[in-house]
XYZ file of C-alpha atoms in Angstrom:
345
model
C -39.731 -9.356 -80.682
C -40.425 -9.508 -76.941
C -41.495 -12.990 -75.779
C -41.390 -12.480 -71.986
C -44.467 -13.630 -70.079
C -46.413 -10.892 -68.342
C -46.396 -11.437 -64.576
C -49.725 -11.644 -62.805
C -50.475 -10.149 -59.415
C -50.042 -13.555 -57.753
C -46.638 -14.014 -59.408
C -45.505 -10.643 -58.112
C -46.667 -11.529 -54.594
C -44.704 -14.787 -54.532
C -41.681 -13.103 -56.083
C -41.735 -10.587 -53.269
C -42.041 -13.332 -50.677
C -39.025 -15.117 -52.133
C -36.948 -11.972 -51.592
C -37.899 -11.719 -47.932
C -34.866 -12.270 -45.674
C -34.940 -14.793 -42.888
C -35.646 -13.208 -39.510
C -35.747 -9.543 -40.598
C -33.400 -7.385 -38.590
C -35.826 -4.464 -38.302
C -38.230 -6.436 -36.087
C -37.395 -5.725 -32.473
C -38.603 -7.741 -29.494
C -40.347 -5.588 -26.855
C -38.565 -5.437 -23.521
C -39.871 -4.831 -20.042
C -38.820 -1.208 -19.805
C -39.403 1.110 -16.877
C -42.318 2.759 -18.658
C -43.956 -0.614 -19.210
C -43.400 -1.599 -15.584
C -45.120 1.591 -14.446
C -48.085 0.876 -16.734
C -48.290 -2.701 -15.518
C -48.254 -1.620 -11.871
C -50.903 1.062 -12.452
C -53.174 -1.365 -14.300
C -52.770 -3.964 -11.565
C -53.724 -1.358 -8.952
C -56.804 -0.446 -11.020
C -57.704 -4.151 -11.226
C -57.485 -4.576 -7.465
C -59.477 -1.358 -6.888
C -62.350 -2.582 -9.086
C -62.499 -5.910 -7.277
C -62.399 -4.187 -3.885
C -65.151 -1.737 -4.872
C -67.409 -4.646 -5.829
C -66.622 -6.645 -2.708
C -67.608 -3.795 -0.369
C -70.722 -2.976 -2.471
C -69.620 0.586 -3.154
C -70.999 3.219 -5.544
C -69.783 1.095 -8.469
C -72.344 -1.589 -7.636
C -75.104 1.028 -7.548
C -73.946 2.291 -10.956
C -74.171 -1.244 -12.294
C -77.792 -1.506 -11.207
C -78.681 1.890 -12.634
C -77.286 0.964 -16.076
C -79.100 -2.359 -15.943
C -82.436 -0.704 -15.150
C -81.856 1.779 -17.960
C -82.038 -1.161 -20.410
C -80.010 0.213 -23.334
C -81.229 -2.534 -25.682
C -84.736 -1.012 -25.338
C -83.628 2.617 -25.531
C -81.758 2.101 -28.829
C -83.498 -0.884 -30.315
C -82.625 0.129 -33.901
C -78.976 -0.870 -33.455
C -79.720 -4.190 -31.802
C -79.048 -6.244 -34.958
C -75.734 -4.516 -35.593
C -74.574 -5.004 -32.001
C -75.434 -8.714 -32.176
C -72.917 -9.099 -35.015
C -70.362 -6.687 -33.631
C -70.060 -8.505 -30.309
C -68.703 -11.522 -32.191
C -65.390 -9.614 -32.397
C -64.959 -10.490 -28.729
C -65.729 -14.199 -28.957
C -62.657 -16.318 -28.478
C -63.208 -18.865 -31.243
C -63.820 -16.669 -34.316
C -61.310 -13.993 -33.332
C -58.571 -16.525 -32.542
C -59.029 -18.172 -35.951
C -58.870 -14.841 -37.829
C -55.842 -13.518 -35.959
C -54.052 -16.891 -36.104
C -54.498 -16.991 -39.892
C -52.931 -13.542 -40.263
C -50.080 -14.291 -37.858
C -49.490 -17.659 -39.538
C -48.979 -15.889 -42.861
C -46.572 -13.496 -41.173
C -44.667 -16.405 -39.636
C -44.296 -18.042 -43.037
C -43.248 -14.784 -44.653
C -40.665 -13.888 -42.011
C -39.439 -17.473 -41.403
C -40.125 -17.281 -37.672
C -42.645 -18.814 -35.277
C -42.645 -15.896 -32.852
C -46.018 -14.381 -33.949
C -47.881 -17.663 -33.496
C -46.095 -18.497 -30.256
C -46.819 -15.041 -28.835
C -50.499 -15.480 -29.676
C -50.527 -18.909 -28.045
C -48.885 -17.640 -24.860
C -51.252 -14.685 -24.599
C -54.354 -16.859 -25.054
C -53.038 -19.325 -22.493
C -52.492 -16.545 -19.973
C -55.958 -15.186 -20.768
C -57.677 -18.512 -20.138
C -55.792 -19.149 -16.912
C -56.078 -15.719 -15.295
C -59.547 -14.668 -16.432
C -60.968 -18.166 -16.009
C -59.614 -18.442 -12.476
C -61.048 -15.011 -11.565
C -64.454 -15.895 -12.999
C -64.704 -19.165 -11.104
C -63.152 -17.751 -7.939
C -65.546 -14.812 -7.530
C -68.629 -16.471 -9.012
C -70.628 -13.313 -9.754
C -74.023 -13.554 -11.425
C -74.922 -11.499 -14.485
C -77.682 -8.881 -14.812
C -80.171 -11.361 -16.294
C -79.701 -13.732 -13.333
C -79.477 -11.194 -10.472
C -81.386 -12.182 -7.335
C -81.312 -9.157 -5.003
C -81.488 -5.544 -6.097
C -78.497 -3.539 -4.963
C -76.323 -6.564 -4.085
C -72.951 -7.372 -5.655
C -74.116 -10.912 -6.584
C -70.746 -12.398 -5.621
C -70.026 -16.080 -4.843
C -73.339 -17.299 -6.198
C -71.974 -19.692 -8.822
C -71.769 -17.277 -11.745
C -68.932 -16.783 -14.245
C -69.403 -13.204 -15.399
C -66.742 -11.184 -13.558
C -64.514 -10.072 -15.312
C -65.938 -9.891 -18.836
C -64.377 -12.600 -21.014
C -65.522 -10.920 -24.243
C -63.799 -7.674 -23.303
C -60.560 -9.268 -22.116
C -60.430 -11.475 -25.202
C -60.932 -8.473 -27.504
C -58.120 -6.579 -25.767
C -55.674 -9.504 -26.030
C -56.592 -10.822 -29.469
C -56.563 -7.500 -31.300
C -53.884 -5.984 -29.102
C -51.425 -8.744 -29.997
C -51.364 -7.324 -33.521
C -50.084 -4.024 -32.165
C -47.636 -5.833 -29.891
C -46.124 -7.689 -32.864
C -46.048 -4.685 -35.205
C -42.718 -4.238 -36.966
C -42.671 -0.423 -37.143
C -43.579 2.276 -34.580
C -46.138 3.791 -36.950
C -47.909 0.476 -37.444
C -47.829 -0.109 -33.695
C -49.555 3.214 -33.010
C -52.286 2.642 -35.575
C -52.922 -0.922 -34.480
C -52.976 0.099 -30.816
C -55.646 2.668 -31.519
C -57.644 0.206 -33.628
C -57.502 -2.529 -30.990
C -58.479 -0.069 -28.237
C -61.557 1.124 -30.166
C -62.524 -2.463 -31.033
C -62.240 -3.741 -27.464
C -64.061 -0.662 -26.126
C -66.905 -1.274 -28.558
C -67.093 -4.967 -27.618
C -67.272 -4.147 -23.918
C -70.005 -1.564 -24.384
C -71.890 -4.005 -26.632
C -72.116 -6.525 -23.789
C -73.450 -3.796 -21.505
C -75.966 -2.789 -24.190
C -77.185 -6.377 -24.537
C -77.468 -6.754 -20.764
C -75.108 -9.746 -20.523
C -72.537 -7.938 -18.329
C -72.395 -5.349 -15.624
C -70.441 -2.188 -16.348
C -67.897 -3.186 -13.700
C -67.380 -6.515 -15.504
C -66.294 -4.610 -18.596
C -63.928 -2.359 -16.631
C -62.266 -5.385 -15.044
C -62.095 -7.140 -18.435
C -60.219 -4.207 -19.940
C -57.743 -4.257 -17.060
C -57.281 -8.055 -17.270
C -56.531 -7.981 -21.003
C -54.156 -5.038 -20.683
C -52.229 -6.788 -17.902
C -51.583 -9.755 -20.200
C -50.302 -7.551 -23.028
C -48.047 -5.598 -20.685
C -46.620 -8.808 -19.167
C -45.746 -10.457 -22.499
C -42.106 -9.208 -22.594
C -41.419 -11.342 -19.524
C -42.318 -14.402 -21.605
C -40.154 -13.529 -24.616
C -37.227 -15.751 -23.468
C -39.650 -18.663 -23.152
C -40.991 -17.943 -26.642
C -37.451 -17.856 -28.062
C -36.527 -21.180 -26.426
C -39.727 -22.786 -27.641
C -39.067 -21.599 -31.193
C -35.524 -22.956 -31.117
C -36.742 -26.300 -29.761
C -39.405 -26.591 -32.469
C -36.894 -25.831 -35.232
C -34.453 -28.409 -33.820
C -37.241 -30.966 -33.700
C -38.131 -30.171 -37.320
C -34.507 -30.617 -38.428
C -34.222 -33.972 -36.678
C -37.478 -35.116 -38.256
C -36.243 -34.125 -41.709
C -32.982 -35.993 -41.171
C -34.887 -39.054 -40.023
C -37.069 -38.956 -43.130
C -34.022 -38.582 -45.354
C -32.255 -41.449 -43.598
C -29.239 -39.353 -42.667
C -29.494 -39.396 -38.920
C -26.099 -38.544 -37.535
C -24.921 -41.061 -34.944
C -22.481 -39.690 -32.391
C -19.131 -41.385 -32.908
C -17.045 -42.611 -30.005
C -13.556 -41.174 -29.582
C -10.923 -43.119 -31.508
C -8.490 -44.917 -29.220
C -5.115 -46.495 -29.906
C -5.365 -49.860 -31.711
C -4.875 -52.972 -29.618
C -2.660 -55.713 -31.056
C -4.200 -59.143 -30.639
C -1.897 -62.181 -30.276
C -3.139 -65.529 -31.562
C -3.727 -68.133 -28.940
C -1.296 -71.115 -29.307
C -4.097 -73.653 -29.117
C -5.981 -71.825 -31.873
C -2.860 -71.790 -34.065
C -2.405 -75.558 -33.684
C -6.068 -76.194 -34.477
C -5.846 -74.013 -37.580
C -2.731 -75.877 -38.819
C -4.441 -79.229 -38.283
C -7.499 -78.014 -40.177
C -5.351 -76.945 -43.113
C -3.620 -80.299 -43.276
C -6.926 -82.115 -43.191
C -8.380 -79.906 -45.927
C -5.347 -80.301 -48.265
C -5.811 -83.044 -50.969
C -3.798 -86.223 -50.444
C -0.856 -86.557 -52.821
C -0.449 -89.660 -55.021
C 2.638 -91.809 -54.229
C 3.525 -91.861 -57.928
C 3.654 -88.127 -58.151
C 7.220 -86.932 -57.976
C 8.264 -83.424 -57.481
C 11.007 -82.346 -59.852
C 13.464 -79.791 -58.696
C 13.689 -76.639 -60.749
C 15.894 -76.903 -63.759
C 18.920 -74.666 -63.995
C 20.677 -73.711 -67.185
C 24.325 -74.400 -67.519
C 26.537 -71.403 -67.230
C 27.836 -69.758 -70.309
C 26.390 -68.174 -73.440
C 23.566 -69.948 -75.236
C 22.755 -69.886 -78.914
C 19.380 -69.272 -80.463
C 17.187 -72.175 -81.439
C 17.639 -71.457 -85.159
C 21.434 -71.705 -84.903
C 21.481 -75.094 -83.187
C 22.114 -78.261 -85.203
C 19.802 -81.157 -84.397
C 21.850 -84.052 -83.120
C 20.799 -87.652 -83.764
C 22.527 -90.998 -83.131
C 23.651 -90.979 -86.796
C 25.004 -87.484 -86.618
C 23.832 -84.146 -87.904
C 21.257 -84.103 -90.706
C 22.168 -80.678 -91.911
C 24.647 -80.331 -94.763
C 27.644 -78.206 -94.026
C 27.490 -74.660 -95.214
C 30.839 -73.131 -95.747
C 29.430 -69.836 -96.756
C 27.510 -69.323 -93.450
C 28.986 -66.628 -91.286
C 29.037 -67.492 -87.678
C 27.408 -64.899 -85.453
C 29.364 -63.781 -82.465
C 32.691 -65.122 -81.241
C 33.396 -68.800 -81.706
C 33.385 -71.039 -78.713
C 35.242 -74.306 -78.474
C 33.039 -77.341 -78.596
C 32.448 -79.052 -75.349
C 33.441 -82.715 -75.190
C 30.567 -85.119 -74.928
C 30.875 -87.456 -72.063
C 29.220 -90.748 -72.484
C 27.490 -92.404 -69.739
């Protein structure tokens, strides 16, 4: 009769996780190859070209005003509710929480902190670079524009480049960057590109960004993803430092902190000081109990030389002579010895 318990789906999941090796060998770390360097340089040139086109108030600024006057949110009002929800995929808070939860599960499954650390580094680079560009150029958005046809630069705004678009590129693109197989990387790259493209166009539809803001946001997010291989050594050192810190904390909790031992040197022979020896002898004499004058010390007794008889074979001797009757039939044990003369005192 079979008595084995039937495994549930959750049991099978945890059984599979237990079989996962530590730091799988099939996961490769992207390197800054020549192809990636070319893409990074091209994207940086595109970034600079967009900024320059806005600064000189070129045809791109006129296109921004034409799209704004077109008012897409009025032309296609039926999709307004859907776009309001879809644009959340570019907000930093909700997307960071969702992606961090997925990458945290991957870190636990693969016994490595690299996915979470890569996400942290990418978001830090995003906040520093995009935030500095926003505050440095200070462009106003379409809803706050003051002069028709102007580039609205250095007026205290924070709209250029688009933070929603750059965040969508980085947050969803990090999944493709950390993919473990080429097939998964291709599918996730396509998915992240469509998602970030939709987020950027959603901000243009809602009128919160110029079209050029979205173009610069795409370039800013792509630059961060392309530059991540340069930060892989830093990520590896940070992971090693965190694991070492965890091991030391565990040892401290267990009370088995290893103390570095000093090298063992040759032993040094200490000679007692003569004054200390005299003091110790005096202390011993003072602590010893005083002997009574009546107490005499007897020297150790020594037996006379020669063979000795057993106690049962000796005859008790008294002043009147022996009290034992003579036994003629007794056989003397051992050879007979001549009697020793008694000397009177």
